[in-house]
Amino acid sequence: MNDTSRTRWPGGGDSRLDHAIDKAVRDLMSVDPPPGLRRRVMSRLDAGASRRGFGLLQYGLMASACAVLILAVVLMMPSKTGPARTGTTESTQTAKAPTATAPVSDSTTKELRPKETASGRGRSARVTRERIPMPRVANVFGARTADVSATAEPRTEAVWPVLVVPENPPAAIAPLVIAPLETPALVVAPIVVAAPPKGGL
Amino acid sequence: MTGTEPSAATDLDLVRLAQAGDVEAFGELVERNRRAVFRAALACVGSPAEADDVTQEAFVTAYRKLGTFRGEAQFRTWLLSITWRKAIDRRKSISRWLRLSVSPSREEPADDPFDQMERVASRERSQEDTVVDEELQRNVTRLIGTLPRKLRDALLLAGTGEHTYEQISQMLGAPLGTVKWRVSEARRVLKRKLAALGYAYE
C-alpha cells in the first residue's frame, strides 16, 4: 500500500505548491466505488455476459453509417473507365460505326486508313475500359442497296468514312542552297605611338 | 478451505477456491480489491461512472481468465494490469468519444472528463481552505487535466493511496525508475504552469 500522507514524492518538497498538488491529487483520487459493486459483479457473472449490448448497437450504427458514406462516394465518382476492347470485329451492319455517316461511293478512294483494325479506335483521346453494348440494328439507312451498303464492298474490313482528298502533286521543294559566307577582310590600322615629349616626364 | 473465515484466507487461497468453482470466494476477492481497481480505473478514465463500469468489466474478465493466473505474482498486481488495459480501451473507444461529444452538460466536446473529477473534488474540500487556496486548488485540479497522459496517469496512480510503485510499474508497463520520473516530471510541469499563472515557484 502506498500511504501518500507519508510518501515523499519523487522530486517533491514542502512548498505551498507541493501541498496544493498533493491535496488536489488526493481529492481527485479519494473516491470510493459506488456501493453494491460486489453484487453487480456477481450478477454479471451469473448472467454470463458483460454489458456490451449498447456498445454493439453503437458499433453497428457506425458501421452502417460508414457503409452508406462509402457507397455515396463511389456513386458520386465520375466514371473514368475505358473501353475493354477485346479485339472482336464488329459487324458492319451495326451502328457501332462513328457518327459520320457519309455514304461511301464506289469511286471513292481511301486516302486515309485507320491505323487500327475495325475493332479498335485509333484516334480517340478518351480511353474507356467498358465495352459499350450497342444494339444490333438491321439497317439504319433503309433498304439495302448495292450502292450504299458496305456489304457490297468486296472487302473484309470494316468501312470507315472515307475522307476524300484531292490528288495533289507532291510539292516540289527546291534544294537548299547555302551561300558561302563572305566576310570582308579585316583591316587593322597600325598603332601609332606618339613620341615622348622632349625633356622627359 | 471449509470452516475457514473468508477474511482469514489469503488472496491466493481465495483464487484457488475460485478456480475450483467457488464463486463466493471470488466475491470476497472483489470486496478486497474493489477500491484499488476502481481508483486505478478512475485515474485513467477520469469519470466515476465510467470507472465503475470499467471496474465491473475488469472483475468479470479476471474471473474468466482466472485459470491463467498461476500465482507467480500478486493477485492484485495481476488484477490491476487487467483493469488498466480495460481502462485504456475505454478511454480510446469511439463510443466514449461520441458520448462525450454529444453530452449536453458540456459546452464543447472534451477529450478527458477531468472537469467531472474537479466537481467531485470540490464537494470534498475542507472548510478551512481560504479563498486564495481554493483558487489555487481549482487551478491545480484544472492543470492536472492538461498534463500529458503518461505523466498524469503516473501522478494520479501514485496518489490513490492504494498502489505501490511496483504495481504502477506493472500496470503501465514501464520500469520503476520511469514511473518515478514521470511522477516527478508531472509535479515539475504543474509547478511551472502554476508559476506562469502567478503562483510563486518555491
Tab-separated table of C-alpha atoms in Angstrom:
chain	number	residue	atom	x	y	z
A	1	MET	CA	0.000	0.000	0.000
A	2	ASN	CA	1.218	3.447	-0.761
A	3	ASP	CA	0.394	5.864	2.033
A	4	THR	CA	0.615	9.254	0.437
A	5	SER	CA	0.496	11.013	3.742
A	6	ARG	CA	3.961	9.743	4.498
A	7	THR	CA	5.263	9.261	0.999
A	8	ARG	CA	7.973	11.532	-0.152
A	9	TRP	CA	7.104	12.284	-3.691
A	10	PRO	CA	9.929	11.878	-6.125
A	11	GLY	CA	11.069	15.409	-6.723
A	12	GLY	CA	8.581	16.773	-4.210
A	13	GLY	CA	9.121	19.184	-1.365
A	14	ASP	CA	7.308	21.007	1.366
A	15	SER	CA	6.394	24.068	-0.610
A	16	ARG	CA	2.952	25.525	-0.823
A	17	LEU	CA	2.628	24.320	-4.385
A	18	ASP	CA	3.642	20.810	-3.422
A	19	HIS	CA	0.997	20.759	-0.744
A	20	ALA	CA	-1.542	22.044	-3.205
A	21	ILE	CA	-0.622	19.348	-5.723
A	22	ASP	CA	-0.766	16.662	-3.058
A	23	LYS	CA	-4.163	17.824	-1.928
A	24	ALA	CA	-5.537	18.072	-5.440
A	25	VAL	CA	-4.408	14.567	-6.313
A	26	ARG	CA	-5.734	13.237	-3.029
A	27	ASP	CA	-9.095	14.895	-3.593
A	28	LEU	CA	-9.297	13.602	-7.141
A	29	MET	CA	-8.448	10.028	-6.266
A	30	SER	CA	-10.095	9.662	-2.869
A	31	VAL	CA	-13.278	8.398	-4.428
A	32	ASP	CA	-14.782	5.088	-3.475
A	33	PRO	CA	-16.702	2.895	-5.852
A	34	PRO	CA	-20.487	3.103	-5.616
A	35	PRO	CA	-21.931	0.662	-3.102
A	36	GLY	CA	-23.039	-2.723	-4.341
A	37	LEU	CA	-20.087	-3.362	-6.613
A	38	ARG	CA	-19.793	-6.942	-5.453
A	39	ARG	CA	-23.454	-7.592	-6.150
A	40	ARG	CA	-23.204	-6.061	-9.601
A	41	VAL	CA	-20.142	-8.119	-10.479
A	42	MET	CA	-21.737	-11.315	-9.229
A	43	SER	CA	-24.883	-10.677	-11.181
A	44	ARG	CA	-22.782	-10.125	-14.279
A	45	LEU	CA	-21.034	-13.389	-13.671
A	46	ASP	CA	-24.355	-15.095	-13.238
A	47	ALA	CA	-25.698	-13.612	-16.405
A	48	GLY	CA	-22.609	-14.852	-18.179
A	49	ALA	CA	-22.271	-11.892	-20.382
A	50	SER	CA	-20.785	-8.492	-19.969
A	51	ARG	CA	-22.658	-5.320	-20.738
A	52	ARG	CA	-21.900	-4.960	-24.427
A	53	GLY	CA	-25.362	-4.712	-25.974
A	54	PHE	CA	-25.481	-0.985	-26.210
A	55	GLY	CA	-21.918	-0.926	-27.470
A	56	LEU	CA	-22.732	-3.436	-30.200
A	57	LEU	CA	-25.631	-1.321	-31.292
A	58	GLN	CA	-23.442	1.721	-31.488
A	59	TYR	CA	-20.780	-0.105	-33.457
A	60	GLY	CA	-23.466	-1.409	-35.793
A	61	LEU	CA	-24.756	2.085	-36.387
A	62	MET	CA	-21.256	3.355	-37.001
A	63	ALA	CA	-20.563	0.561	-39.460
A	64	SER	CA	-23.807	1.260	-41.302
A	65	ALA	CA	-23.038	4.952	-41.476
A	66	CYS	CA	-19.576	4.231	-42.872
A	67	ALA	CA	-21.008	1.862	-45.451
A	68	VAL	CA	-23.537	4.467	-46.589
A	69	LEU	CA	-20.829	7.094	-46.806
A	70	ILE	CA	-18.563	4.869	-48.863
A	71	LEU	CA	-21.414	3.964	-51.170
A	72	ALA	CA	-22.279	7.618	-51.666
A	73	VAL	CA	-18.671	8.454	-52.517
A	74	VAL	CA	-18.473	5.579	-55.002
A	75	LEU	CA	-21.722	6.565	-56.707
A	76	MET	CA	-20.693	10.186	-56.951
A	77	MET	CA	-17.339	9.410	-58.509
A	78	PRO	CA	-17.192	10.265	-62.231
A	79	SER	CA	-16.812	7.246	-64.433
A	80	LYS	CA	-13.242	7.021	-65.576
A	81	THR	CA	-13.468	3.620	-67.169
A	82	GLY	CA	-12.089	2.897	-70.601
A	83	PRO	CA	-13.093	0.584	-73.378
A	84	ALA	CA	-12.430	-3.017	-72.749
A	85	ARG	CA	-11.770	-3.861	-76.287
A	86	THR	CA	-11.358	-7.495	-76.827
A	87	GLY	CA	-10.386	-7.265	-80.421
A	88	THR	CA	-13.527	-8.642	-81.847
A	89	THR	CA	-14.598	-7.367	-85.170
A	90	GLU	CA	-17.883	-5.697	-85.259
A	91	SER	CA	-20.368	-6.295	-87.888
A	92	THR	CA	-20.582	-3.537	-90.395
A	93	GLN	CA	-24.287	-3.604	-90.139
A	94	THR	CA	-24.358	-2.415	-86.584
A	95	ALA	CA	-24.427	1.155	-85.501
A	96	LYS	CA	-21.039	0.850	-83.957
A	97	ALA	CA	-19.548	2.927	-86.705
A	98	PRO	CA	-18.746	6.529	-85.974
A	99	THR	CA	-21.413	9.086	-86.379
A	100	ALA	CA	-20.115	10.369	-89.655
A	101	THR	CA	-22.493	8.628	-91.956
A	102	ALA	CA	-21.314	9.890	-95.306
A	103	PRO	CA	-22.252	7.364	-97.924
A	104	VAL	CA	-19.439	5.501	-99.487
A	105	SER	CA	-19.269	5.830	-103.210
A	106	ASP	CA	-17.612	3.369	-105.442
A	107	SER	CA	-15.295	5.933	-106.879
A	108	THR	CA	-14.019	6.980	-103.519
A	109	THR	CA	-10.514	6.081	-102.853
A	110	LYS	CA	-9.237	5.673	-99.425
A	111	GLU	CA	-6.572	8.163	-98.803
A	112	LEU	CA	-6.535	7.748	-95.146
A	113	ARG	CA	-6.739	4.424	-93.499
A	114	PRO	CA	-7.324	3.930	-89.853
A	115	LYS	CA	-4.259	2.752	-88.213
A	116	GLU	CA	-6.072	0.113	-86.246
A	117	THR	CA	-8.441	-2.584	-87.216
A	118	ALA	CA	-12.150	-2.297	-87.100
A	119	SER	CA	-12.221	-3.465	-83.603
A	120	GLY	CA	-10.178	-0.624	-82.389
A	121	ARG	CA	-10.355	3.071	-82.235
A	122	GLY	CA	-7.269	4.822	-83.388
A	123	ARG	CA	-7.500	8.395	-82.514
A	124	SER	CA	-9.832	8.759	-79.616
A	125	ALA	CA	-8.213	10.509	-76.721
A	126	ARG	CA	-10.767	9.074	-74.306
A	127	VAL	CA	-9.841	5.629	-73.198
A	128	THR	CA	-12.594	3.569	-71.791
A	129	ARG	CA	-12.435	0.088	-70.491
A	130	GLU	CA	-16.013	-0.774	-70.644
A	131	ARG	CA	-17.388	-2.498	-73.650
A	132	ILE	CA	-20.348	-0.493	-74.640
A	133	PRO	CA	-23.015	-2.825	-75.813
A	134	MET	CA	-24.717	-1.457	-78.847
A	135	PRO	CA	-27.994	-2.762	-80.124
A	136	ARG	CA	-27.880	-4.579	-83.334
A	137	VAL	CA	-29.690	-2.627	-85.946
A	138	ALA	CA	-30.527	-4.172	-89.201
A	139	ASN	CA	-30.035	-1.143	-91.292
A	140	VAL	CA	-30.440	2.389	-90.153
A	141	PHE	CA	-30.121	3.712	-93.639
A	142	GLY	CA	-33.132	1.974	-95.005
A	143	ALA	CA	-33.297	-0.718	-97.591
A	144	ARG	CA	-30.057	-2.069	-98.706
A	145	THR	CA	-28.712	-1.178	-101.969
A	146	ALA	CA	-25.568	-2.169	-103.588
A	147	ASP	CA	-24.614	1.449	-103.772
A	148	VAL	CA	-24.634	2.323	-100.178
A	149	SER	CA	-24.382	-0.900	-98.334
A	150	ALA	CA	-20.998	-1.743	-97.052
A	151	THR	CA	-21.655	-5.358	-97.757
A	152	ALA	CA	-21.377	-4.512	-101.418
A	153	GLU	CA	-17.758	-3.725	-100.847
A	154	PRO	CA	-15.608	-6.679	-101.619
A	155	ARG	CA	-13.566	-6.032	-98.573
A	156	THR	CA	-13.407	-7.932	-95.371
A	157	GLU	CA	-12.515	-4.973	-93.257
A	158	ALA	CA	-14.940	-2.505	-91.905
A	159	VAL	CA	-15.749	0.521	-93.962
A	160	TRP	CA	-14.700	3.711	-92.412
A	161	PRO	CA	-15.922	7.054	-93.606
A	162	VAL	CA	-13.506	7.969	-96.311
A	163	LEU	CA	-12.029	11.328	-96.381
A	164	VAL	CA	-11.825	12.419	-99.986
A	165	VAL	CA	-8.626	14.205	-100.581
A	166	PRO	CA	-7.947	15.604	-103.967
A	167	GLU	CA	-4.843	14.402	-105.507
A	168	ASN	CA	-2.095	16.885	-105.291
A	169	PRO	CA	1.233	16.511	-106.840
A	170	PRO	CA	3.932	16.270	-104.371
A	171	ALA	CA	5.258	19.609	-103.527
A	172	ALA	CA	8.485	20.380	-105.177
A	173	ILE	CA	10.976	21.661	-102.805
A	174	ALA	CA	13.951	23.386	-104.195
A	175	PRO	CA	17.187	22.189	-102.843
A	176	LEU	CA	18.529	24.323	-100.142
A	177	VAL	CA	21.485	26.270	-101.252
A	178	ILE	CA	23.624	27.793	-98.650
A	179	ALA	CA	25.659	30.643	-99.944
A	180	PRO	CA	29.137	30.800	-98.621
A	181	LEU	CA	29.651	33.401	-96.034
A	182	GLU	CA	31.571	36.287	-97.357
A	183	THR	CA	33.319	38.288	-94.774
A	184	PRO	CA	35.193	41.418	-95.542
A	185	ALA	CA	38.844	41.396	-94.820
A	186	LEU	CA	39.742	42.912	-91.548
A	187	VAL	CA	41.872	45.967	-91.766
A	188	VAL	CA	43.676	46.818	-88.641
A	189	ALA	CA	45.087	50.247	-88.509
A	190	PRO	CA	48.638	50.350	-87.273
A	191	ILE	CA	49.045	51.628	-83.793
A	192	VAL	CA	50.969	54.825	-83.749
A	193	VAL	CA	52.754	55.539	-80.565
A	194	ALA	CA	53.395	59.168	-80.084
A	195	ALA	CA	56.949	60.036	-79.317
A	196	PRO	CA	57.537	61.215	-75.830
A	197	PRO	CA	57.971	64.894	-75.482
A	198	LYS	CA	61.461	66.120	-75.268
A	199	GLY	CA	62.709	66.756	-71.832
A	200	GLY	CA	61.150	63.722	-70.204
A	201	LEU	CA	58.080	63.434	-67.928
B	1	MET	CA	-10.969	-24.371	2.934
B	2	THR	CA	-14.244	-25.209	4.598
B	3	GLY	CA	-14.610	-23.785	8.049
B	4	THR	CA	-12.113	-21.055	7.384
B	5	GLU	CA	-13.327	-17.496	7.596
B	6	PRO	CA	-13.105	-15.878	4.220
B	7	SER	CA	-11.444	-12.848	5.775
B	8	ALA	CA	-8.625	-15.013	7.122
B	9	ALA	CA	-7.802	-16.562	3.801
B	10	THR	CA	-5.121	-15.016	1.665
B	11	ASP	CA	-5.792	-13.771	-1.802
B	12	LEU	CA	-4.044	-16.795	-3.197
B	13	ASP	CA	-6.252	-19.149	-1.197
B	14	LEU	CA	-9.334	-17.372	-2.480
B	15	VAL	CA	-8.031	-17.563	-6.011
B	16	ARG	CA	-7.562	-21.314	-5.701
B	17	LEU	CA	-11.076	-21.669	-4.374
B	18	ALA	CA	-12.462	-19.520	-7.168
B	19	GLN	CA	-10.540	-21.545	-9.723
B	20	ALA	CA	-12.197	-24.622	-8.314
B	21	GLY	CA	-15.598	-23.027	-8.893
B	22	ASP	CA	-16.315	-21.206	-5.644
B	23	VAL	CA	-17.937	-18.007	-6.868
B	24	GLU	CA	-18.293	-16.646	-3.344
B	25	ALA	CA	-14.541	-16.823	-2.928
B	26	PHE	CA	-14.249	-14.619	-5.981
B	27	GLY	CA	-16.816	-12.305	-4.455
B	28	GLU	CA	-14.536	-11.903	-1.472
B	29	LEU	CA	-11.694	-11.034	-3.846
B	30	VAL	CA	-13.923	-8.388	-5.374
B	31	GLU	CA	-14.620	-6.935	-1.951
B	32	ARG	CA	-10.949	-6.806	-1.027
B	33	ASN	CA	-9.733	-5.206	-4.238
B	34	ARG	CA	-12.663	-3.057	-5.294
B	35	ARG	CA	-11.154	0.232	-4.131
B	36	ALA	CA	-7.768	-0.366	-5.729
B	37	VAL	CA	-9.349	-1.433	-9.004
B	38	PHE	CA	-11.848	1.413	-9.019
B	39	ARG	CA	-9.257	4.083	-8.317
B	40	ALA	CA	-6.947	2.703	-10.975
B	41	ALA	CA	-9.783	2.896	-13.462
B	42	LEU	CA	-10.672	6.380	-12.247
B	43	ALA	CA	-7.115	7.601	-12.767
B	44	CYS	CA	-7.396	6.546	-16.403
B	45	VAL	CA	-10.908	7.454	-17.475
B	46	GLY	CA	-11.499	10.370	-15.141
B	47	SER	CA	-15.174	9.713	-14.610
B	48	PRO	CA	-16.555	7.808	-11.602
B	49	ALA	CA	-19.408	6.389	-13.671
B	50	GLU	CA	-17.087	5.030	-16.345
B	51	ALA	CA	-14.637	3.874	-13.724
B	52	ASP	CA	-17.420	1.814	-12.149
B	53	ASP	CA	-18.186	0.247	-15.494
B	54	VAL	CA	-14.537	-0.489	-16.163
B	55	THR	CA	-14.199	-1.969	-12.688
B	56	GLN	CA	-17.035	-4.393	-13.285
B	57	GLU	CA	-15.605	-5.393	-16.652
B	58	ALA	CA	-12.196	-5.898	-15.133
B	59	PHE	CA	-13.540	-8.227	-12.462
B	60	VAL	CA	-15.598	-10.187	-14.955
B	61	THR	CA	-12.588	-10.569	-17.220
B	62	ALA	CA	-10.416	-11.577	-14.306
B	63	TYR	CA	-12.913	-14.248	-13.347
B	64	ARG	CA	-12.962	-15.629	-16.860
B	65	LYS	CA	-9.186	-15.656	-17.040
B	66	LEU	CA	-8.698	-16.960	-13.541
B	67	GLY	CA	-7.422	-20.228	-14.908
B	68	THR	CA	-4.427	-18.456	-16.395
B	69	PHE	CA	-3.323	-16.990	-13.070
B	70	ARG	CA	-0.520	-19.124	-11.775
B	71	GLY	CA	0.305	-17.269	-8.585
B	72	GLU	CA	3.724	-16.104	-9.701
B	73	ALA	CA	2.763	-12.512	-8.973
B	74	GLN	CA	0.342	-10.991	-6.526
B	75	PHE	CA	-3.270	-11.347	-7.461
B	76	ARG	CA	-3.850	-7.623	-7.035
B	77	THR	CA	-1.000	-6.783	-9.416
B	78	TRP	CA	-2.410	-9.164	-11.999
B	79	LEU	CA	-5.889	-7.756	-11.496
B	80	LEU	CA	-4.672	-4.176	-11.784
B	81	SER	CA	-2.974	-4.986	-15.099
B	82	ILE	CA	-6.292	-6.236	-16.443
B	83	THR	CA	-8.019	-3.151	-15.069
B	84	TRP	CA	-5.574	-0.781	-16.694
B	85	ARG	CA	-5.941	-2.441	-20.085
B	86	LYS	CA	-9.712	-2.226	-19.818
B	87	ALA	CA	-9.500	1.400	-18.803
B	88	ILE	CA	-7.194	2.250	-21.701
B	89	ASP	CA	-9.568	0.525	-24.118
B	90	ARG	CA	-12.418	2.504	-22.683
B	91	ARG	CA	-10.503	5.733	-22.946
B	92	LYS	CA	-9.785	5.053	-26.614
B	93	SER	CA	-13.212	3.772	-27.506
B	94	ILE	CA	-15.181	5.525	-30.168
B	95	SER	CA	-18.395	5.203	-28.252
B	96	ARG	CA	-16.885	7.138	-25.412
B	97	TRP	CA	-15.820	9.865	-27.779
B	98	LEU	CA	-19.337	10.022	-29.164
B	99	ARG	CA	-20.821	10.147	-25.716
B	100	LEU	CA	-18.570	12.985	-24.685
B	101	SER	CA	-19.184	14.875	-27.919
B	102	VAL	CA	-22.939	14.925	-27.566
B	103	SER	CA	-23.074	15.312	-23.834
B	104	PRO	CA	-25.461	18.203	-23.085
B	105	SER	CA	-23.625	19.103	-19.922
B	106	ARG	CA	-20.631	20.367	-21.826
B	107	GLU	CA	-20.261	23.476	-23.880
B	108	GLU	CA	-17.711	21.878	-26.121
B	109	PRO	CA	-16.510	18.300	-26.632
B	110	ALA	CA	-13.842	17.218	-24.170
B	111	ASP	CA	-11.222	14.601	-24.634
B	112	ASP	CA	-10.987	13.680	-20.961
B	113	PRO	CA	-13.755	14.428	-18.499
B	114	PHE	CA	-11.420	15.608	-15.783
B	115	ASP	CA	-13.728	18.520	-15.138
B	116	GLN	CA	-16.077	15.961	-13.624
B	117	MET	CA	-13.326	14.994	-11.265
B	118	GLU	CA	-12.949	18.650	-10.399
B	119	ARG	CA	-16.589	18.804	-9.327
B	120	VAL	CA	-16.172	15.681	-7.248
B	121	ALA	CA	-13.099	17.102	-5.573
B	122	SER	CA	-14.728	20.449	-4.759
B	123	ARG	CA	-17.512	18.725	-2.849
B	124	GLU	CA	-14.992	17.092	-0.587
B	125	ARG	CA	-12.973	20.226	0.080
B	126	SER	CA	-12.475	21.032	3.730
B	127	GLN	CA	-13.921	24.107	5.387
B	128	GLU	CA	-10.567	25.518	6.407
B	129	ASP	CA	-9.463	26.408	2.888
B	130	THR	CA	-9.163	30.107	2.321
B	131	VAL	CA	-10.454	31.761	-0.804
B	132	VAL	CA	-6.950	32.069	-2.223
B	133	ASP	CA	-6.181	28.436	-1.517
B	134	GLU	CA	-9.448	27.399	-3.095
B	135	GLU	CA	-8.478	29.217	-6.245
B	136	LEU	CA	-5.074	27.568	-6.151
B	137	GLN	CA	-6.674	24.161	-5.688
B	138	ARG	CA	-9.016	24.788	-8.589
B	139	ASN	CA	-6.114	25.761	-10.783
B	140	VAL	CA	-4.086	22.743	-9.748
B	141	THR	CA	-7.010	20.416	-10.430
B	142	ARG	CA	-7.598	22.006	-13.804
B	143	LEU	CA	-3.933	21.858	-14.730
B	144	ILE	CA	-3.740	18.187	-13.803
B	145	GLY	CA	-6.259	17.572	-16.562
B	146	THR	CA	-3.944	19.305	-19.037
B	147	LEU	CA	-0.925	17.151	-18.293
B	148	PRO	CA	0.273	14.691	-20.914
B	149	ARG	CA	-1.444	11.394	-20.338
B	150	LYS	CA	1.661	9.471	-19.381
B	151	LEU	CA	2.570	11.989	-16.709
B	152	ARG	CA	-0.990	12.364	-15.471
B	153	ASP	CA	-1.571	8.614	-15.218
B	154	ALA	CA	1.561	8.117	-13.159
B	155	LEU	CA	0.795	11.080	-10.904
B	156	LEU	CA	-2.781	10.026	-10.197
B	157	LEU	CA	-1.978	6.364	-9.687
B	158	ALA	CA	0.707	7.320	-7.212
B	159	GLY	CA	-1.828	9.483	-5.407
B	160	THR	CA	-4.563	6.906	-4.933
B	161	GLY	CA	-3.132	5.544	-1.740
B	162	GLU	CA	-3.857	2.022	-2.969
B	163	HIS	CA	-0.991	1.242	-5.324
B	164	THR	CA	2.678	0.750	-4.807
B	165	TYR	CA	5.172	1.956	-7.334
B	166	GLU	CA	5.860	-1.647	-8.267
B	167	GLN	CA	2.201	-2.188	-9.040
B	168	ILE	CA	2.053	1.037	-11.010
B	169	SER	CA	5.128	-0.076	-12.935
B	170	GLN	CA	3.374	-3.353	-13.813
B	171	MET	CA	0.172	-1.614	-14.823
B	172	LEU	CA	1.833	0.949	-17.032
B	173	GLY	CA	4.358	-1.496	-18.422
B	174	ALA	CA	7.163	0.914	-17.615
B	175	PRO	CA	10.250	0.455	-15.467
B	176	LEU	CA	10.072	1.546	-11.876
B	177	GLY	CA	12.517	4.393	-12.427
B	178	THR	CA	10.478	5.651	-15.345
B	179	VAL	CA	7.348	5.708	-13.230
B	180	LYS	CA	9.038	7.715	-10.532
B	181	TRP	CA	10.476	10.071	-13.104
B	182	ARG	CA	7.009	10.602	-14.601
B	183	VAL	CA	5.583	11.475	-11.207
B	184	SER	CA	8.410	13.884	-10.566
B	185	GLU	CA	8.103	15.399	-14.015
B	186	ALA	CA	4.351	15.802	-13.618
B	187	ARG	CA	4.863	17.775	-10.456
B	188	ARG	CA	7.540	19.891	-12.062
B	189	VAL	CA	5.314	20.694	-15.019
B	190	LEU	CA	2.453	21.598	-12.707
B	191	LYS	CA	4.633	23.935	-10.696
B	192	ARG	CA	5.899	25.591	-13.845
B	193	LYS	CA	2.356	26.156	-15.080
B	194	LEU	CA	1.295	27.473	-11.712
B	195	ALA	CA	4.225	29.845	-11.753
B	196	ALA	CA	3.049	31.069	-15.144
B	197	LEU	CA	-0.299	31.849	-13.507
B	198	GLY	CA	1.459	33.935	-10.913
B	199	TYR	CA	1.970	31.498	-8.108
B	200	ALA	CA	5.395	31.587	-6.551
B	201	TYR	CA	7.604	28.736	-7.686
B	202	GLU	CA	9.325	27.745	-4.457
